[in-house]
Amino acid sequence: MELLKEMVLKYGKVYPNNVLKVDSFVNHQIDAPLMKQAGDEFYRYFKESGVTKVLTIEASGIAPAIMTALSFGVPMVFAKKTLPSTLTKDTLYSTEIFSYTKNVTSKVILSKEYLSQGDRVLIIDDFLANGGAVMGLDDIVKQAGATTVGVGILIEKSFQEGRKLLEQANFDVHSLCRIASLDEGRVTFE
Ligand code: 5GP
């Protein structure tokens, strides 16, 4: 997606450990027209997949996921990183996800109310690095007896392991931009 590539080049900042900071339009301040365009593009690509629900993880996945859900006309649901006092163990699915940027493994949860057997799930996230977030979300989908029908990513770092892992697991992955390298502090697209 050209607009996303332009914004990555203009505002993205490369940090150590191959982290791209996009706080001014994705992760802190959010560019709404960009997210709308991303949602429309995920709809164009996955519209024949029978999507019944869009799934992401808080917080950065929520903006692209809600716009995607709007394009599909289906609900969006997000995995939470903290346990609300209103939910008990038997009313939720949970899994462990390793955070690439924070370097910690944490439990994420989803209420059983919002994902059911038979749901056809489109997983959306802001970044694909080593694939831990998507695999964790798919684990929740499996616990629900639902099916992941696709994965939509804003920014894929193709030089990391995620793409390979997801393809080995037979996911249809659609990334709106693919970064080949962040070497020497410069973004190079595929
Ligand atoms: P993965 O689970 O694929 O290793 O990493 C994806 C998750 O880590 C995303 O949910 C995203 O929040 C975070 N992430 C991975 N790489 C980057 C990065 O370069 N920049 C930012 N801002 N987040 C990243």
CSV table of C-alpha atoms and ligand atoms in Angstrom, one decimal:
chain,number,residue,atom,x,y,z
A,1,MET,CA,0.0,0.0,0.0
A,2,GLU,CA,1.7,3.1,-1.3
A,3,LEU,CA,0.4,5.5,1.4
A,4,LEU,CA,1.7,3.2,4.2
A,5,LYS,CA,5.1,2.9,2.5
A,6,GLU,CA,5.3,6.7,2.1
A,7,MET,CA,4.5,7.2,5.8
A,8,VAL,CA,7.0,4.6,6.9
A,9,LEU,CA,9.8,6.3,4.9
A,10,LYS,CA,8.8,9.8,6.1
A,11,TYR,CA,8.1,9.2,9.8
A,12,GLY,CA,9.4,5.7,10.7
A,13,LYS,CA,12.5,5.6,13.0
A,14,VAL,CA,14.8,2.6,13.2
A,15,TYR,CA,15.7,1.5,16.7
A,16,PRO,CA,18.2,-1.1,18.0
A,17,ASN,CA,17.2,-4.7,17.7
A,18,ASN,CA,15.4,-4.2,14.4
A,19,VAL,CA,12.5,-2.3,16.0
A,20,LEU,CA,10.8,0.3,13.7
A,21,LYS,CA,9.1,3.0,15.6
A,22,VAL,CA,5.9,4.3,14.0
A,23,ASP,CA,4.4,6.1,17.0
A,24,SER,CA,3.3,9.1,15.0
A,25,PHE,CA,0.8,7.2,12.8
A,26,VAL,CA,0.3,3.7,14.1
A,27,ASN,CA,1.3,3.1,17.7
A,28,HIS,CA,0.5,6.2,19.7
A,29,GLN,CA,-1.0,8.9,17.5
A,30,ILE,CA,-3.1,7.1,14.9
A,31,ASP,CA,-3.7,8.2,11.3
A,32,ALA,CA,-7.4,7.5,10.8
A,33,PRO,CA,-7.4,7.8,6.9
A,34,LEU,CA,-4.5,5.4,6.8
A,35,MET,CA,-6.3,2.9,8.9
A,36,LYS,CA,-9.4,3.2,6.8
A,37,GLN,CA,-7.4,2.5,3.7
A,38,ALA,CA,-5.8,-0.5,5.4
A,39,GLY,CA,-9.3,-1.8,6.4
A,40,ASP,CA,-10.5,-1.4,2.8
A,41,GLU,CA,-7.5,-3.2,1.4
A,42,PHE,CA,-7.9,-6.2,3.8
A,43,TYR,CA,-11.5,-6.4,2.7
A,44,ARG,CA,-10.5,-6.4,-1.0
A,45,TYR,CA,-8.0,-9.2,-0.4
A,46,PHE,CA,-10.1,-11.4,2.0
A,47,LYS,CA,-13.7,-10.7,0.9
A,48,GLU,CA,-14.2,-14.2,-0.5
A,49,SER,CA,-13.0,-15.8,2.7
A,50,GLY,CA,-16.4,-15.8,4.6
A,51,VAL,CA,-15.0,-13.8,7.5
A,52,THR,CA,-17.4,-13.6,10.5
A,53,LYS,CA,-15.0,-12.0,13.0
A,54,VAL,CA,-11.9,-9.9,13.0
A,55,LEU,CA,-9.4,-10.7,15.9
A,56,THR,CA,-6.4,-8.7,17.1
A,57,ILE,CA,-4.5,-8.1,20.3
A,58,GLU,CA,-4.5,-4.9,22.3
A,59,ALA,CA,-3.4,-2.2,21.9
A,60,SER,CA,-1.8,-1.4,18.5
A,61,GLY,CA,-3.8,-4.0,16.5
A,62,ILE,CA,-7.1,-2.3,17.5
A,63,ALA,CA,-7.1,0.6,15.0
A,64,PRO,CA,-6.5,-1.4,11.8
A,65,ALA,CA,-8.7,-4.2,13.1
A,66,ILE,CA,-11.7,-2.0,13.8
A,67,MET,CA,-11.5,-0.4,10.3
A,68,THR,CA,-11.2,-3.9,8.8
A,69,ALA,CA,-14.3,-5.0,10.7
A,70,LEU,CA,-16.1,-1.9,9.5
A,71,SER,CA,-15.3,-2.8,5.9
A,72,PHE,CA,-16.5,-6.4,6.4
A,73,GLY,CA,-19.6,-5.5,8.5
A,74,VAL,CA,-18.6,-8.0,11.2
A,75,PRO,CA,-17.6,-7.6,14.9
A,76,MET,CA,-14.0,-7.0,16.0
A,77,VAL,CA,-12.7,-8.6,19.1
A,78,PHE,CA,-9.4,-8.2,20.8
A,79,ALA,CA,-7.3,-10.3,23.1
A,80,LYS,CA,-6.7,-8.5,26.5
A,81,LYS,CA,-3.4,-8.4,28.3
A,82,THR,CA,-5.0,-8.0,31.8
A,83,LEU,CA,-7.7,-10.0,33.4
A,84,PRO,CA,-10.9,-8.0,34.0
A,85,SER,CA,-12.4,-8.7,37.5
A,86,THR,CA,-15.7,-9.7,35.8
A,87,LEU,CA,-14.2,-12.7,34.0
A,88,THR,CA,-13.4,-16.0,35.7
A,89,LYS,CA,-11.1,-18.8,34.4
A,90,ASP,CA,-13.9,-20.9,33.1
A,91,THR,CA,-15.3,-18.1,31.0
A,92,LEU,CA,-12.2,-17.3,29.0
A,93,TYR,CA,-9.7,-18.6,26.6
A,94,SER,CA,-6.1,-17.9,27.4
A,95,THR,CA,-2.7,-18.3,25.8
A,96,GLU,CA,0.9,-17.1,26.2
A,97,ILE,CA,2.4,-14.6,23.8
A,98,PHE,CA,6.0,-13.5,23.6
A,99,SER,CA,6.3,-9.8,23.1
A,100,TYR,CA,9.0,-8.9,20.5
A,101,THR,CA,9.4,-5.3,21.6
A,102,LYS,CA,9.1,-5.9,25.4
A,103,ASN,CA,11.0,-9.1,25.4
A,104,VAL,CA,8.6,-10.8,27.9
A,105,THR,CA,6.1,-13.6,27.7
A,106,SER,CA,2.6,-12.7,28.9
A,107,LYS,CA,-0.7,-14.3,29.2
A,108,VAL,CA,-3.5,-12.9,27.0
A,109,ILE,CA,-7.2,-13.7,27.4
A,110,LEU,CA,-10.4,-13.6,25.4
A,111,SER,CA,-13.9,-14.1,26.8
A,112,LYS,CA,-15.6,-17.2,25.4
A,113,GLU,CA,-18.6,-15.1,24.7
A,114,TYR,CA,-17.0,-13.5,21.7
A,115,LEU,CA,-15.5,-16.3,19.7
A,116,SER,CA,-17.4,-19.5,18.9
A,117,GLN,CA,-17.2,-22.8,17.0
A,118,GLY,CA,-17.8,-22.1,13.4
A,119,ASP,CA,-16.4,-18.5,13.4
A,120,ARG,CA,-14.2,-17.7,10.5
A,121,VAL,CA,-11.6,-15.4,11.8
A,122,LEU,CA,-9.4,-12.8,10.1
A,123,ILE,CA,-6.4,-12.0,12.4
A,124,ILE,CA,-5.1,-8.4,12.0
A,125,ASP,CA,-2.0,-6.9,13.6
A,126,ASP,CA,0.3,-3.9,13.1
A,127,PHE,CA,3.6,-5.8,12.8
A,128,LEU,CA,4.8,-9.2,11.9
A,129,ALA,CA,8.3,-10.0,13.3
A,130,ASN,CA,8.7,-13.6,14.5
A,131,GLY,CA,5.1,-14.6,14.4
A,132,GLY,CA,4.5,-15.1,18.1
A,133,ALA,CA,1.5,-12.7,18.3
A,134,VAL,CA,-0.3,-14.3,15.3
A,135,MET,CA,0.4,-17.9,16.5
A,136,GLY,CA,-0.9,-17.0,20.0
A,137,LEU,CA,-4.1,-15.5,18.5
A,138,ASP,CA,-4.6,-18.6,16.4
A,139,ASP,CA,-4.2,-20.8,19.5
A,140,ILE,CA,-7.2,-18.9,21.0
A,141,VAL,CA,-9.1,-19.4,17.7
A,142,LYS,CA,-8.4,-23.2,17.9
A,143,GLN,CA,-9.5,-23.3,21.6
A,144,ALA,CA,-12.8,-21.8,20.4
A,145,GLY,CA,-13.2,-24.4,17.7
A,146,ALA,CA,-13.1,-21.6,15.1
A,147,THR,CA,-10.9,-21.3,12.0
A,148,THR,CA,-8.3,-18.7,11.1
A,149,VAL,CA,-9.1,-17.8,7.4
A,150,GLY,CA,-6.4,-15.2,6.9
A,151,VAL,CA,-3.8,-12.9,8.5
A,152,GLY,CA,-3.6,-9.2,7.6
A,153,ILE,CA,-0.5,-7.2,8.7
A,154,LEU,CA,0.3,-3.6,8.3
A,155,ILE,CA,4.1,-3.8,8.4
A,156,GLU,CA,5.9,-7.1,7.8
A,157,LYS,CA,9.6,-7.3,8.6
A,158,SER,CA,10.3,-10.0,6.0
A,159,PHE,CA,13.9,-10.6,7.2
A,160,GLN,CA,12.6,-12.0,10.5
A,161,GLU,CA,11.1,-15.5,11.0
A,162,GLY,CA,7.3,-14.7,11.1
A,163,ARG,CA,6.5,-15.0,7.4
A,164,LYS,CA,8.1,-18.4,7.1
A,165,LEU,CA,6.4,-19.7,10.3
A,166,LEU,CA,3.0,-18.5,9.2
A,167,GLU,CA,3.4,-20.0,5.7
A,168,GLN,CA,4.5,-23.3,7.2
A,169,ALA,CA,1.3,-23.2,9.2
A,170,ASN,CA,-0.6,-22.7,5.9
A,171,PHE,CA,-1.9,-19.2,6.7
A,172,ASP,CA,-2.9,-16.8,3.9
A,173,VAL,CA,-0.8,-13.8,4.9
A,174,HIS,CA,-1.5,-10.4,3.3
A,175,SER,CA,1.0,-7.6,4.4
A,176,LEU,CA,0.4,-4.1,3.3
A,177,CYS,CA,4.2,-3.4,3.2
A,178,ARG,CA,7.1,-5.7,3.4
A,179,ILE,CA,10.4,-4.5,4.8
A,180,ALA,CA,13.5,-6.4,3.5
A,181,SER,CA,16.0,-4.7,5.8
A,182,LEU,CA,16.4,-2.1,8.5
A,183,ASP,CA,20.2,-2.2,8.2
A,184,GLU,CA,22.2,1.0,9.0
A,185,GLY,CA,19.0,2.7,10.2
A,186,ARG,CA,17.4,2.7,6.8
A,187,VAL,CA,14.1,1.2,5.7
A,188,THR,CA,14.5,-0.9,2.5
A,189,PHE,CA,11.3,-2.5,1.1
A,190,GLU,CA,11.1,-5.9,-0.6
B,1,5GP,P1,5.9,-11.1,16.6
B,1,5GP,O1,4.9,-11.6,17.5
B,1,5GP,O2,5.5,-11.3,15.1
B,1,5GP,O3,7.3,-11.4,16.9
B,1,5GP,O4,5.8,-9.5,16.7
B,1,5GP,C1,4.7,-8.8,16.4
B,1,5GP,C2,4.2,-8.0,17.6
B,1,5GP,O5,5.3,-7.3,18.2
B,1,5GP,C3,3.3,-6.9,17.1
B,1,5GP,O6,2.1,-7.1,17.8
B,1,5GP,C4,3.9,-5.6,17.4
B,1,5GP,O7,3.2,-4.9,18.4
B,1,5GP,C5,5.3,-5.9,18.0
B,1,5GP,N1,6.4,-5.5,17.1
B,1,5GP,C6,7.2,-6.4,16.5
B,1,5GP,N2,8.2,-5.7,15.8
B,1,5GP,C7,7.9,-4.4,15.9
B,1,5GP,C8,8.5,-3.2,15.5
B,1,5GP,O8,9.5,-3.2,14.7
B,1,5GP,N3,7.9,-2.0,15.8
B,1,5GP,C9,6.8,-2.0,16.6
B,1,5GP,N4,6.4,-0.8,16.9
B,1,5GP,N5,6.2,-3.1,17.1
B,1,5GP,C10,6.8,-4.3,16.8
